[in-house]
Short mmCIF file of C-alpha atoms and ligand atoms in Angstrom, two decimals:
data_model
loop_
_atom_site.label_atom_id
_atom_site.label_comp_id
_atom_site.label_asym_id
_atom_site.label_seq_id
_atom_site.Cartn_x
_atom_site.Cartn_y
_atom_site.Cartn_z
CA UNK T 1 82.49 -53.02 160.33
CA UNK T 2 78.98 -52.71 159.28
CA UNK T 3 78.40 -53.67 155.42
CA UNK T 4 77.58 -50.60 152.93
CA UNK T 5 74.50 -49.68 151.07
CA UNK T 6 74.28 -46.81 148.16
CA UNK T 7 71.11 -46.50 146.63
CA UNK T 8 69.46 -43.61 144.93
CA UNK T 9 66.75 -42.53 142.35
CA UNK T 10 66.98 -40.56 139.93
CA UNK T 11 66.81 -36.96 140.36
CA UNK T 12 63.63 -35.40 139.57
CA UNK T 13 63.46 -32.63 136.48
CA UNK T 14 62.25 -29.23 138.36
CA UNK T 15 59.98 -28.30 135.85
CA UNK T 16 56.82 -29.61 136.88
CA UNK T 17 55.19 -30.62 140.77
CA UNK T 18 56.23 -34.14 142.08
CA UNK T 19 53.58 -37.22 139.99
CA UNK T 20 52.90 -40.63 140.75
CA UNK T 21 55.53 -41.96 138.73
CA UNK T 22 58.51 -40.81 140.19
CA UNK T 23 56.75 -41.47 144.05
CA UNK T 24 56.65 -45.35 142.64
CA UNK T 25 60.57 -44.81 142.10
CA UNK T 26 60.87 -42.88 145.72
CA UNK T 27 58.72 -45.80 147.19
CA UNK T 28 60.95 -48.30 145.47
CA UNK T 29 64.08 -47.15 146.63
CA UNK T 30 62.53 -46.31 150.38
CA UNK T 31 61.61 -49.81 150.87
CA UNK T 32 65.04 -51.54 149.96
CA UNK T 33 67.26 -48.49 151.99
CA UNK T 34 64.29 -49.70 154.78
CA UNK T 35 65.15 -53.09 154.03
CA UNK T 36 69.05 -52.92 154.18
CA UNK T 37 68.90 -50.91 157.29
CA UNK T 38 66.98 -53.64 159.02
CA UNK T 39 69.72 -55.77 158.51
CA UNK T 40 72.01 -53.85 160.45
CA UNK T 41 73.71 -52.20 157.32
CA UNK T 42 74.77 -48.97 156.90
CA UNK T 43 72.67 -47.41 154.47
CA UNK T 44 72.91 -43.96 152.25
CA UNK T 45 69.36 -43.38 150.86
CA UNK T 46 70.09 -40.37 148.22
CA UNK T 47 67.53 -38.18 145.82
CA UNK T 48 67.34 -34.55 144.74
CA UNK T 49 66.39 -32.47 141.74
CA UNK T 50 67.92 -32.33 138.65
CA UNK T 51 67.64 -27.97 137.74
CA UNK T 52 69.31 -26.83 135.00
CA UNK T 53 68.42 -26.99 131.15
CA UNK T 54 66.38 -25.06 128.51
CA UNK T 55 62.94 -26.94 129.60
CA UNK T 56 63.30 -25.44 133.05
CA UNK T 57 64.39 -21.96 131.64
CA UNK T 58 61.67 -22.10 129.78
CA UNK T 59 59.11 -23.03 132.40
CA UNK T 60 60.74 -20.08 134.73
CA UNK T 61 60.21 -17.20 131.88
CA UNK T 62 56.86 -18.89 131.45
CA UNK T 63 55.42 -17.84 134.88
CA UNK T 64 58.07 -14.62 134.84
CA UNK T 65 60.50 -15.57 137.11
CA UNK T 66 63.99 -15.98 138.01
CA UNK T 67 65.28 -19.47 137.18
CA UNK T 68 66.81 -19.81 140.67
CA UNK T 69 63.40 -18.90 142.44
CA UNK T 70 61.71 -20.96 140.29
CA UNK T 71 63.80 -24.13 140.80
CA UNK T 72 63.99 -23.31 144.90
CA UNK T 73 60.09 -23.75 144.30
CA UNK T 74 60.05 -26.84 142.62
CA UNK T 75 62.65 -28.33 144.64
CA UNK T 76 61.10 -27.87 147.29
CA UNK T 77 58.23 -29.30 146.11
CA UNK T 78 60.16 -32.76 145.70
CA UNK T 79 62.21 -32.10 149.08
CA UNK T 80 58.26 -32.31 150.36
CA UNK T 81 57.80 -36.05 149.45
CA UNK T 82 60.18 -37.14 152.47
CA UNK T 83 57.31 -36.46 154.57
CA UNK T 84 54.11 -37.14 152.45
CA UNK T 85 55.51 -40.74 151.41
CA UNK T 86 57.84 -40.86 154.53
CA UNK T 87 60.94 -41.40 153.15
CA UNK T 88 63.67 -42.44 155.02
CA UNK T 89 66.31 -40.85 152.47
CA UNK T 90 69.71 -39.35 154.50
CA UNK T 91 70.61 -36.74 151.71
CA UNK T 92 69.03 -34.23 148.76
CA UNK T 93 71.09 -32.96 146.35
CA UNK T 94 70.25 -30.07 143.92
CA UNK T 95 72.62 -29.43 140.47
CA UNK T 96 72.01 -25.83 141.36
CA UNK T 97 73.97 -26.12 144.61
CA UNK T 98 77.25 -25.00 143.82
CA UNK T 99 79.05 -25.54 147.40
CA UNK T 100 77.90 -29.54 146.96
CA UNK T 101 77.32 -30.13 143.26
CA UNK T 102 79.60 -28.49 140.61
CA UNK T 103 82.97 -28.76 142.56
CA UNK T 104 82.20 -32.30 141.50
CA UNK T 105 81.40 -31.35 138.05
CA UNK T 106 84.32 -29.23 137.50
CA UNK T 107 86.81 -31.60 138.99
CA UNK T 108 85.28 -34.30 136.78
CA UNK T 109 85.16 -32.20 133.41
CA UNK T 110 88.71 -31.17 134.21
CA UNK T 111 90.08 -34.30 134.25
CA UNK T 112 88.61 -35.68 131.78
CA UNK T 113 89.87 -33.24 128.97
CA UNK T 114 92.77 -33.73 130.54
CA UNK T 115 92.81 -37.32 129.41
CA UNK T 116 91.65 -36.37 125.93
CA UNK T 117 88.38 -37.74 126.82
CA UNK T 118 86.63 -34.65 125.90
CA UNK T 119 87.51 -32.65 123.29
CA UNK T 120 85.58 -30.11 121.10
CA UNK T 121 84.28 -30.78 117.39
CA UNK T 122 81.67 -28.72 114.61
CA UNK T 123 78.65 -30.42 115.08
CA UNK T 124 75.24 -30.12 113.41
CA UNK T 125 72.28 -32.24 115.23
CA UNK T 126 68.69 -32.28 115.73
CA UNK T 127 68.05 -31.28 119.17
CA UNK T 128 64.53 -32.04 120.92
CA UNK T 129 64.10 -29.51 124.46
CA UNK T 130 61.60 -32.30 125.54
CA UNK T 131 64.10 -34.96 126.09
CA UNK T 132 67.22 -32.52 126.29
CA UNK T 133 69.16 -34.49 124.00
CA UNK T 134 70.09 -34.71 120.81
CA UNK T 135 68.02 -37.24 118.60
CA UNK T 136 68.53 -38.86 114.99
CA UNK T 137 66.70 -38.64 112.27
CA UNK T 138 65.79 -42.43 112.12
CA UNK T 139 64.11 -42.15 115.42
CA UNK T 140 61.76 -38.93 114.69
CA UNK T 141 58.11 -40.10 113.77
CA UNK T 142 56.71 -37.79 110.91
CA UNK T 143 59.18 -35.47 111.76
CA UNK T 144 58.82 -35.04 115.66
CA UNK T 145 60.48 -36.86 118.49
CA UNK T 146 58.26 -40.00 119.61
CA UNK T 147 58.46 -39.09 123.29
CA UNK T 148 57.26 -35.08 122.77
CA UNK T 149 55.41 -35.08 119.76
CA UNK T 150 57.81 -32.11 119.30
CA UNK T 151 59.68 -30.69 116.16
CA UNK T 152 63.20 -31.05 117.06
CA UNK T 153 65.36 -28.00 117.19
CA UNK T 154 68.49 -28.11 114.09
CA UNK T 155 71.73 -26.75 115.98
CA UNK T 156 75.11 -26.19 114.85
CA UNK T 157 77.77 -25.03 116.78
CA UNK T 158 81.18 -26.36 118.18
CA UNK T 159 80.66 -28.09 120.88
CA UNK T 160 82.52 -30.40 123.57
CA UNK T 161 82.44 -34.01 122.78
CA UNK T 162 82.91 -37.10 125.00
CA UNK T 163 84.71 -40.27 123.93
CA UNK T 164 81.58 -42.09 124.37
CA UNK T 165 82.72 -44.80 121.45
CA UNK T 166 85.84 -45.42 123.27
CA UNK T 167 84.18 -47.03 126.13
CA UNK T 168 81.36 -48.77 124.49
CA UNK T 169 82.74 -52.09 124.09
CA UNK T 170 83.98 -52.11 127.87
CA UNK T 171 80.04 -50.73 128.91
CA UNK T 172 79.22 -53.90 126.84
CA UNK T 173 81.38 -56.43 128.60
CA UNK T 174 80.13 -55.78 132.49
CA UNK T 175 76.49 -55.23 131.08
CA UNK T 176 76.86 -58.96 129.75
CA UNK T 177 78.29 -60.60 132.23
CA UNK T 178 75.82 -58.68 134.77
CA UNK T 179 79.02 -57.03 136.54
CA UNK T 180 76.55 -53.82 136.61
CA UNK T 181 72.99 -55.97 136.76
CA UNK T 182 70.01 -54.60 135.08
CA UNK T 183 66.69 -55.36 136.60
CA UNK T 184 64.64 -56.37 134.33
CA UNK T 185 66.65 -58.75 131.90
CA UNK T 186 64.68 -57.51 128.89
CA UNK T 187 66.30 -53.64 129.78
CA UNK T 188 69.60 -55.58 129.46
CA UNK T 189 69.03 -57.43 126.12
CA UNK T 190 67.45 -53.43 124.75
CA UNK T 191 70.77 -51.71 125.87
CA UNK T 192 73.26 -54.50 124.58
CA UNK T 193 71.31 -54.71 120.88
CA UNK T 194 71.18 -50.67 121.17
CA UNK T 195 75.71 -50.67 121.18
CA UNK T 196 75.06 -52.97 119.09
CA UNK T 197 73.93 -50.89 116.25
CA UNK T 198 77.07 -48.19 116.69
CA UNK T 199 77.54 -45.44 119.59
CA UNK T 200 78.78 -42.00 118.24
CA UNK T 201 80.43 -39.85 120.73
CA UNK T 202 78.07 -37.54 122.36
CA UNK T 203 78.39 -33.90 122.99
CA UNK T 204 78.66 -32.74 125.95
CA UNK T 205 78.35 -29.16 126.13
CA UNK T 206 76.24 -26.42 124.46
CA UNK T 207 76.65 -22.69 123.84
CA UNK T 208 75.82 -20.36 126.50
CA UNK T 209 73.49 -18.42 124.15
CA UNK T 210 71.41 -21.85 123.54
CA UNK T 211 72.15 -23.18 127.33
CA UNK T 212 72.51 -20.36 129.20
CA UNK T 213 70.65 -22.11 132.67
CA UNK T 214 73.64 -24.34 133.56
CA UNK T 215 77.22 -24.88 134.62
CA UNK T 216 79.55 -23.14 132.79
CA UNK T 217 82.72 -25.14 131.69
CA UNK T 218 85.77 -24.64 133.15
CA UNK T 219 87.97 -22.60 131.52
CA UNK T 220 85.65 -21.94 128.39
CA UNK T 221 82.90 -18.97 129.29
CA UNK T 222 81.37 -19.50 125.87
CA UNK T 223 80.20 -22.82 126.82
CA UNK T 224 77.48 -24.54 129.41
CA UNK T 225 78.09 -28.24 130.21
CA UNK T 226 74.84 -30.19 128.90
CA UNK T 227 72.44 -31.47 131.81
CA UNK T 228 72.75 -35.17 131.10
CA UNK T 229 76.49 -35.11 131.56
CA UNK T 230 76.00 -33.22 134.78
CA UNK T 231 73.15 -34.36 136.23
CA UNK T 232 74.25 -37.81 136.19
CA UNK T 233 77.39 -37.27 138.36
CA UNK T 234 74.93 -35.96 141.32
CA UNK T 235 75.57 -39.39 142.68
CA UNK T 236 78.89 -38.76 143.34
CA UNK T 237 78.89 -35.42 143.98
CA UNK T 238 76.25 -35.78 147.06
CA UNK T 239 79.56 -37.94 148.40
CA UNK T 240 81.80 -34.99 147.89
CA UNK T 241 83.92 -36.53 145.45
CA UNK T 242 85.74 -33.42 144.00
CA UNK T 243 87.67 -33.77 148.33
CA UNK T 244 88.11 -37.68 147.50
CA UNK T 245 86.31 -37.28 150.92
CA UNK T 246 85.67 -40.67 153.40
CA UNK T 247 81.73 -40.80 152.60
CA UNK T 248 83.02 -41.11 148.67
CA UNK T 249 85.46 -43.82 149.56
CA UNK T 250 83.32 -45.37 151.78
CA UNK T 251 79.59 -45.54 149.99
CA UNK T 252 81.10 -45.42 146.45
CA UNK T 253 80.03 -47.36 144.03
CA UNK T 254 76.12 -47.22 144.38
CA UNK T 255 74.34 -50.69 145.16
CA UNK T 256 71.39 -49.36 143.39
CA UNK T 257 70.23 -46.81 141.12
CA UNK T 258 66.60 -46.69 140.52
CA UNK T 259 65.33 -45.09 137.71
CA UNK T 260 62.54 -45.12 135.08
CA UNK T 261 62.61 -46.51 131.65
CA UNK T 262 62.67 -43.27 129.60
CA UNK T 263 66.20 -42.16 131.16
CA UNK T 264 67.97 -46.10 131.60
CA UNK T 265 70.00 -45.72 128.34
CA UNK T 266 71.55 -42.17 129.87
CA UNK T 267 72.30 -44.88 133.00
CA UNK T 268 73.56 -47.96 131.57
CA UNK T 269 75.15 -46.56 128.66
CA UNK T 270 76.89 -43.00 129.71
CA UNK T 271 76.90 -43.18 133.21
CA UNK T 272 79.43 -46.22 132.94
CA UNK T 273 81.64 -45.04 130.11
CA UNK T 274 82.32 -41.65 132.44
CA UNK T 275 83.20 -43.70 135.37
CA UNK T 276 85.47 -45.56 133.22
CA UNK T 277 86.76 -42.86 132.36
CA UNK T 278 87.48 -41.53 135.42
CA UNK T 279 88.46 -45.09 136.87
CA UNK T 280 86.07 -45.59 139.41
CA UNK T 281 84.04 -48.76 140.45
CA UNK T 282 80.91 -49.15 138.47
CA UNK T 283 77.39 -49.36 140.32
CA UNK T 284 76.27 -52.73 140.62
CA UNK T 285 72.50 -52.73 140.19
CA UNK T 286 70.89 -50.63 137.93
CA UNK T 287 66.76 -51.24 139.20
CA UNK T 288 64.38 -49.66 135.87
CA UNK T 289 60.65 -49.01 136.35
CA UNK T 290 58.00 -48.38 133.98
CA UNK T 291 55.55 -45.77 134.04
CA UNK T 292 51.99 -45.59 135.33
CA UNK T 293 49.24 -44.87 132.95
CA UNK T 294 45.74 -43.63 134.48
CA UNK T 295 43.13 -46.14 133.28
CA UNK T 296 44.82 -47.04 130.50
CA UNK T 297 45.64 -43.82 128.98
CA UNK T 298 48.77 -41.61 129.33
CA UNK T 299 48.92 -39.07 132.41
CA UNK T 300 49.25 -35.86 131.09
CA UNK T 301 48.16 -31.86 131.78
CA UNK T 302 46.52 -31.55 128.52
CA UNK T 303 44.01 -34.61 129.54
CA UNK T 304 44.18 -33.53 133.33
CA UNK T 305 44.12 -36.86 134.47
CA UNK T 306 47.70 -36.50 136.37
CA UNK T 307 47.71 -38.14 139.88
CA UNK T 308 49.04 -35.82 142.50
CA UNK T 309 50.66 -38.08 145.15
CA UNK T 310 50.31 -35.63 147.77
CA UNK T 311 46.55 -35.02 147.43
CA UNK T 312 46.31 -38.82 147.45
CA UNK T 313 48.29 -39.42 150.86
CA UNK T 314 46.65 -36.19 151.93
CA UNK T 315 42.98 -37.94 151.14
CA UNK T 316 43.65 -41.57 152.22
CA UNK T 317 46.96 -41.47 154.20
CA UNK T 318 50.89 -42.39 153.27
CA UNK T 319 50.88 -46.35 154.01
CA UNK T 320 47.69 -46.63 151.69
CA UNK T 321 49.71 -45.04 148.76
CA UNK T 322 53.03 -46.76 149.70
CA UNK T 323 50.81 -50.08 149.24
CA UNK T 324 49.09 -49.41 145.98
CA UNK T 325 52.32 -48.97 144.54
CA UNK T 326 54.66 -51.99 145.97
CA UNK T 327 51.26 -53.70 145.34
CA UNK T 328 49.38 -53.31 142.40
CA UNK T 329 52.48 -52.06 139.70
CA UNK T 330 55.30 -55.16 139.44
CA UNK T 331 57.96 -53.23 139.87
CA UNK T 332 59.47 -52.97 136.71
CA UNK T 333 56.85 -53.25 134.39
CA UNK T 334 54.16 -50.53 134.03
CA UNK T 335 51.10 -50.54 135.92
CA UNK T 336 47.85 -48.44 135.84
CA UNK T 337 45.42 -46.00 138.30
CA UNK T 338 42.56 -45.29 138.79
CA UNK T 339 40.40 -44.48 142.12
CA UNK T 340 38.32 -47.93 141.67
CA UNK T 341 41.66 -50.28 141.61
CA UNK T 342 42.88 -47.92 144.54
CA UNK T 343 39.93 -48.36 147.06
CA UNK T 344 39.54 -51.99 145.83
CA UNK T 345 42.92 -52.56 147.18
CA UNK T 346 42.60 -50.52 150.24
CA UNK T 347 39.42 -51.96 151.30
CA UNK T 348 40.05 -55.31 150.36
CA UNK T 349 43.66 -55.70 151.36
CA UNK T 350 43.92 -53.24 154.29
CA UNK T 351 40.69 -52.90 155.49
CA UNK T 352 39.90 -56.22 155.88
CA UNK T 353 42.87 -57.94 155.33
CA UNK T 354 45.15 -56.47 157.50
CA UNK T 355 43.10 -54.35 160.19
CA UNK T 356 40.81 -56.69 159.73
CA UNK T 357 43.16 -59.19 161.59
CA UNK T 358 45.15 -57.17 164.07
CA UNK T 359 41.75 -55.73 165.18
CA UNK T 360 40.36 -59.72 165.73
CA UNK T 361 43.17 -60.72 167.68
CA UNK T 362 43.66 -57.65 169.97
CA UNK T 363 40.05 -57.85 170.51
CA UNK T 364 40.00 -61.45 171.69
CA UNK T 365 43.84 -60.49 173.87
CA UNK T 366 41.91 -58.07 175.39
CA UNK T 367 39.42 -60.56 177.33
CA UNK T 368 42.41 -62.83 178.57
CA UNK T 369 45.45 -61.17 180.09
CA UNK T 370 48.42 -61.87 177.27
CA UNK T 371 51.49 -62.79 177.18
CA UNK T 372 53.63 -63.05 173.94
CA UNK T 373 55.07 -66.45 173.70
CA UNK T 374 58.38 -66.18 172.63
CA UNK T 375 58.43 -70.16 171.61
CA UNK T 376 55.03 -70.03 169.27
CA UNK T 377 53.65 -73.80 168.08
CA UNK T 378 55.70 -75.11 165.96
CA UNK T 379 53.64 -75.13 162.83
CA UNK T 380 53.32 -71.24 163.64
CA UNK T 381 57.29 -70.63 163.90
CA UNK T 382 57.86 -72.90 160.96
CA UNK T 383 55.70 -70.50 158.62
CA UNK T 384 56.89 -67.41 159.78
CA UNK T 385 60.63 -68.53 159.30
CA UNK T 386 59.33 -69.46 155.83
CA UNK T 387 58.10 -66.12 154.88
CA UNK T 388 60.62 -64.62 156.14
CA UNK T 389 63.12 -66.35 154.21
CA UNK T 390 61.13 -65.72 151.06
CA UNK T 391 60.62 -62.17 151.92
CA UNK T 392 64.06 -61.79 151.84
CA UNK T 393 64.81 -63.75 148.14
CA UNK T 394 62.12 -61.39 146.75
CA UNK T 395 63.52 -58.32 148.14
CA UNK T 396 67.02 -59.20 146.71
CA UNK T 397 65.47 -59.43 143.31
CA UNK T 398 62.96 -56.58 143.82
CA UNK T 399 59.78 -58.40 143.70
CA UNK T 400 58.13 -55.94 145.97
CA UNK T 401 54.70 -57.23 144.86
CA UNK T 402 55.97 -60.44 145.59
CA UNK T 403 56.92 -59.62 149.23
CA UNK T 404 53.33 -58.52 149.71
CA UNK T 405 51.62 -61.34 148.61
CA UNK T 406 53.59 -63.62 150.69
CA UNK T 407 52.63 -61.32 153.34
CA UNK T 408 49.26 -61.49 152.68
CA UNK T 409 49.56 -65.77 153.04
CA UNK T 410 50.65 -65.05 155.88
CA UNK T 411 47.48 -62.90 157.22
CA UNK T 412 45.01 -65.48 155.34
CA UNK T 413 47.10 -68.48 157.05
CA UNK T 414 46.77 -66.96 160.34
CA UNK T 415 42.77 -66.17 159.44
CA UNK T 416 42.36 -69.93 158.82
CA UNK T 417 43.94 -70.67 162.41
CA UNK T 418 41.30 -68.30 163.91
CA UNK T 419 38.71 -69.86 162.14
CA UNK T 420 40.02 -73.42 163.04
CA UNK T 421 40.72 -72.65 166.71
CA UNK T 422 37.87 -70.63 167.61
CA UNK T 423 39.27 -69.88 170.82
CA UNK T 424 36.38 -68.01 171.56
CA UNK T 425 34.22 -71.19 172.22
CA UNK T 426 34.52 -72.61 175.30
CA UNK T 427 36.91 -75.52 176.71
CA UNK T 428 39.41 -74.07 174.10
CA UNK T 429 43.08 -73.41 175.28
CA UNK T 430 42.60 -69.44 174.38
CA UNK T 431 45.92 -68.18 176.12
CA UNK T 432 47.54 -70.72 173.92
CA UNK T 433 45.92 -69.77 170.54
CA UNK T 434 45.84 -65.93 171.26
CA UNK T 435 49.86 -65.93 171.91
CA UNK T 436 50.26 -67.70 168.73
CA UNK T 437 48.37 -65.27 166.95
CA UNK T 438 49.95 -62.08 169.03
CA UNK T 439 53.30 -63.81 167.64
CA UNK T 440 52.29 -63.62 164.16
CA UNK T 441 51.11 -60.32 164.29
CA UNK T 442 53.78 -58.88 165.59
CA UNK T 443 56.27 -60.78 163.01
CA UNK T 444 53.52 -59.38 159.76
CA UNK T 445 54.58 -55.72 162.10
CA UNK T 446 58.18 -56.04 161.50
CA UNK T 447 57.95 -57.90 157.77
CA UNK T 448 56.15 -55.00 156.65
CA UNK T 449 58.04 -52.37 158.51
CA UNK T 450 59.71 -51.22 155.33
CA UNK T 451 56.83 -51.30 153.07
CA UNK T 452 54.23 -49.68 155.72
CA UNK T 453 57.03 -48.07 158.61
CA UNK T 454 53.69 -46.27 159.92
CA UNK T 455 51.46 -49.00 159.84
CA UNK T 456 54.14 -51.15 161.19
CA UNK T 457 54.93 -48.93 164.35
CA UNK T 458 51.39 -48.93 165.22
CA UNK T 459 50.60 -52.47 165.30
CA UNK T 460 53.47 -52.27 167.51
CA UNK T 461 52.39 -49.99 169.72
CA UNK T 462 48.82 -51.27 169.61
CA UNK T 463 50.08 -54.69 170.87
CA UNK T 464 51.81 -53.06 173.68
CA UNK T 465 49.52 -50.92 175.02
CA UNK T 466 46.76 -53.64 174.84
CA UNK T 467 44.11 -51.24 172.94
CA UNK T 468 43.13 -51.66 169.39
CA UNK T 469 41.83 -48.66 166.79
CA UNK T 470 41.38 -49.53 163.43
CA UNK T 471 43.82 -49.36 161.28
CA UNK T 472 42.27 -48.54 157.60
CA UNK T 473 39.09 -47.46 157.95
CA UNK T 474 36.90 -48.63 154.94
CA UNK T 475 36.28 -46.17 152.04
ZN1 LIG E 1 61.75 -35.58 122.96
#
């Protein structure tokens, strides 16, 4: 039987259109469900939208309409990016959907008060909207949460509380000895010194009057079930875990979650303890980007410098995007836009790196009549095994930028052969050079396949129907 791959992203907050940041995340997770695929595994590629909560309420009485409608909009919006970045992802789930999603939630909920792992307590807090969580007073900056610049909100009611402290010290153990991995190490070292300092239990519900845009909790009409707690069991609900169903048994736990570094304590904190809780396997690979900034400087509506990743794709086409982004941004560290770094990449890189070479050798295959040697020279097979070996150690650690550039040595080592060979002059053995050179292109095709799938296909198709168009056009 074929081996298993989970992976998802996070699911995107439906209050505002799709931004650069989480497409890096999309592109992330695209490339290793790509990746897994390709080596003959069987692969469940899962995102979605993430719907309920006062923010999106908000947002939705803001423009005058019906939460529902609203979120249908935004969703959409995100369902989109499948096509614009083309995805390869086999599922979207919504936390509005309440055929797919809160069976799950209830069935989850339910058994955990039944286990006395959620019970209800007075509570008084300091709530910010902007994060949708509760925040202490240590961590305010003059008064307002760091991440908003927001006044929290003071709330007191009786709420529903999660044994969150109960399962700390077990979250600790597997985050230690890398039983759930965090990519990068310094994540790790941030979550283990953050149990360190004490973890509270954490409420997990909200009155309706304060909440009323959620799932109500079973059995208690006066309560909604917070976001966080819900939201994070999408992964398992997209498997149809409340009907213990064979996808759930089957693609359960996730190999990956990708996510970005303002939500990875919600991840590698809570989303463990309620598994534990509910004795299931633990995911193994928890993969946390950082956030792009646009020439240095936060993106945000009030300095209207957000990047739209549609009208990018829409002005310079999906494989140019999908490369800035595995390219330019390590992948989980933060990185930075702007137009200039964009076309330097695109002409430098794609233009002439890439189409520069596929373009040169169909060119000169086009004077001889080709074949593709399927035994290459043997310094030609010997680097091509190489970087595909490499390829692969990169990918396993996600070092997409890494891939790239080995890539890239590739093209360069193959530009060097051209310039060495010059099977253009005459009394050269051009059949022989050409076919090495058809070989290598068509290897960079499939090595790139899950980075570029578009650009991939038509260096394919290129090769086999003998005619040659560029591929990036300079801008
Ligand atoms: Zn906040």
């Amino acid at each position: 039987m074929a081996k298993k791959f989970y992976i998802t992203t996070s699911i995107a907050y439906t209050n505002a259109p799709p931004h650069i940041g989480f497409s890096l995340e999309l592109v992330q997770a695209d490339i290793l469900a790509r990746h897994h695929r390709n080596l003959g595994e069987e692969v469940f590629f899962l995102t979605g939208t993430d719907e309920h909560g006062q923010k999106v309420l908000r947002a939705a009485e803001g423009c005058k309409k019906e939460p529902k409608e609203f979120c249908d909009e935004f969703s959409s919006k995100y369902k989109r990016l499948k096509k614009v970045l083309n995805l390869s992802n086999d599922d979207f789930i919504r936390t509005t959907d309440q055929k797919r999603h809160w069976p799950t939630v209830r069935k989850v909920w339910s058994e955990l008060k039944a286990n006395g792992d959620i019970y209800e307590k007075k509570y008084q807090g300091l709530y910010c909207v902007g994060c949708e969580a509760f925040i202490k007073k240590k961590d305010l900056v003059d008064g307002r949460c760091p991440h908003h610049q927001q006044k929290p909100e003071i709330i007191e009611e009786e709420n529903y509380f999660f044994k969150l402290s109960k399962y700390s010290d077990k979250v600790k153990k597997v985050i230690e000895n890398d039983e759930i991995k965090i990519f990068p190490e310094s994540r790790k070292n941030e979550i283990l010194a953050f149990i360190d300092q004490g973890v509270e239990d954490i409420s997990c519900s909200r009155s309706k009057e304060k909440l009323k845009w959620g799932i109500p909790v079973p059995d208690d009409d006066s309560q909604t079930i917070y976001i966080w707690f819900e939201a994070l069991l999408n992964y398992i609900s997209a498997l149809d875990f409340a009907k213990n169903s064979a996808k759930f048994r089957k693609f359960w736990p996730a190999d990956v979650h990708c996510l970005g570094k303002d939500i990875f304590r919600f991840h590698i904190l809570l989303w463990p303890a309620i598994l534990f809780a509910l004795k299931l396997p633990l995911p193994k690979n928890i993969l946390v980007h950082g956030f792009i900034t646009f020439a240095g400087q936060k993106m945000s509506k009030s300095l209207g410098n957000i990047v739209c990743p549609v009208e990018l794709v829409k002005k310079y086409g999906t494989d140019a995007v999908r490369y800035f982004l595995l390219r330019e941004i390590p992948a989980t560290e933060d990185g930075d836009f702007t137009y200039q770094k964009f076309k330097g990449r695109y002409n430098s890189d794609l233009a002439s790196g890439l189409g520069n070479l596929v373009a040169r050798v169909l060119t000169m295959a086009e004077k001889v009549s080709y074949q593709l040697r399927i035994k290459p020279d043997y310094e030609f097979k010997n680097k091509i095994n190489k970087t595909w070996k490499n390829c692969k150690k990169e990918l396993d650690e996600f070092r997409f930028n890494e891939v790239l550039v080995l890539i890239w040595e590739l093209i360069s080592f193959c530009d060097g052969y051209i310039e060495k060979e010059r099977p253009w002059e005459e009394g050269k053995n051009q059949k022989e050079v050409i076919s090495n050179l058809l070989f290598a292109i068509s290897e960079i095709a499939k090595l790139l396949e899950p980075f570029l799938p578009e650009t991939s296909e038509k260096i394919l198709e290129q090769m086999e129907t003998k005619k040659s168009k560029p591929l990036f056009p300079r801008i």
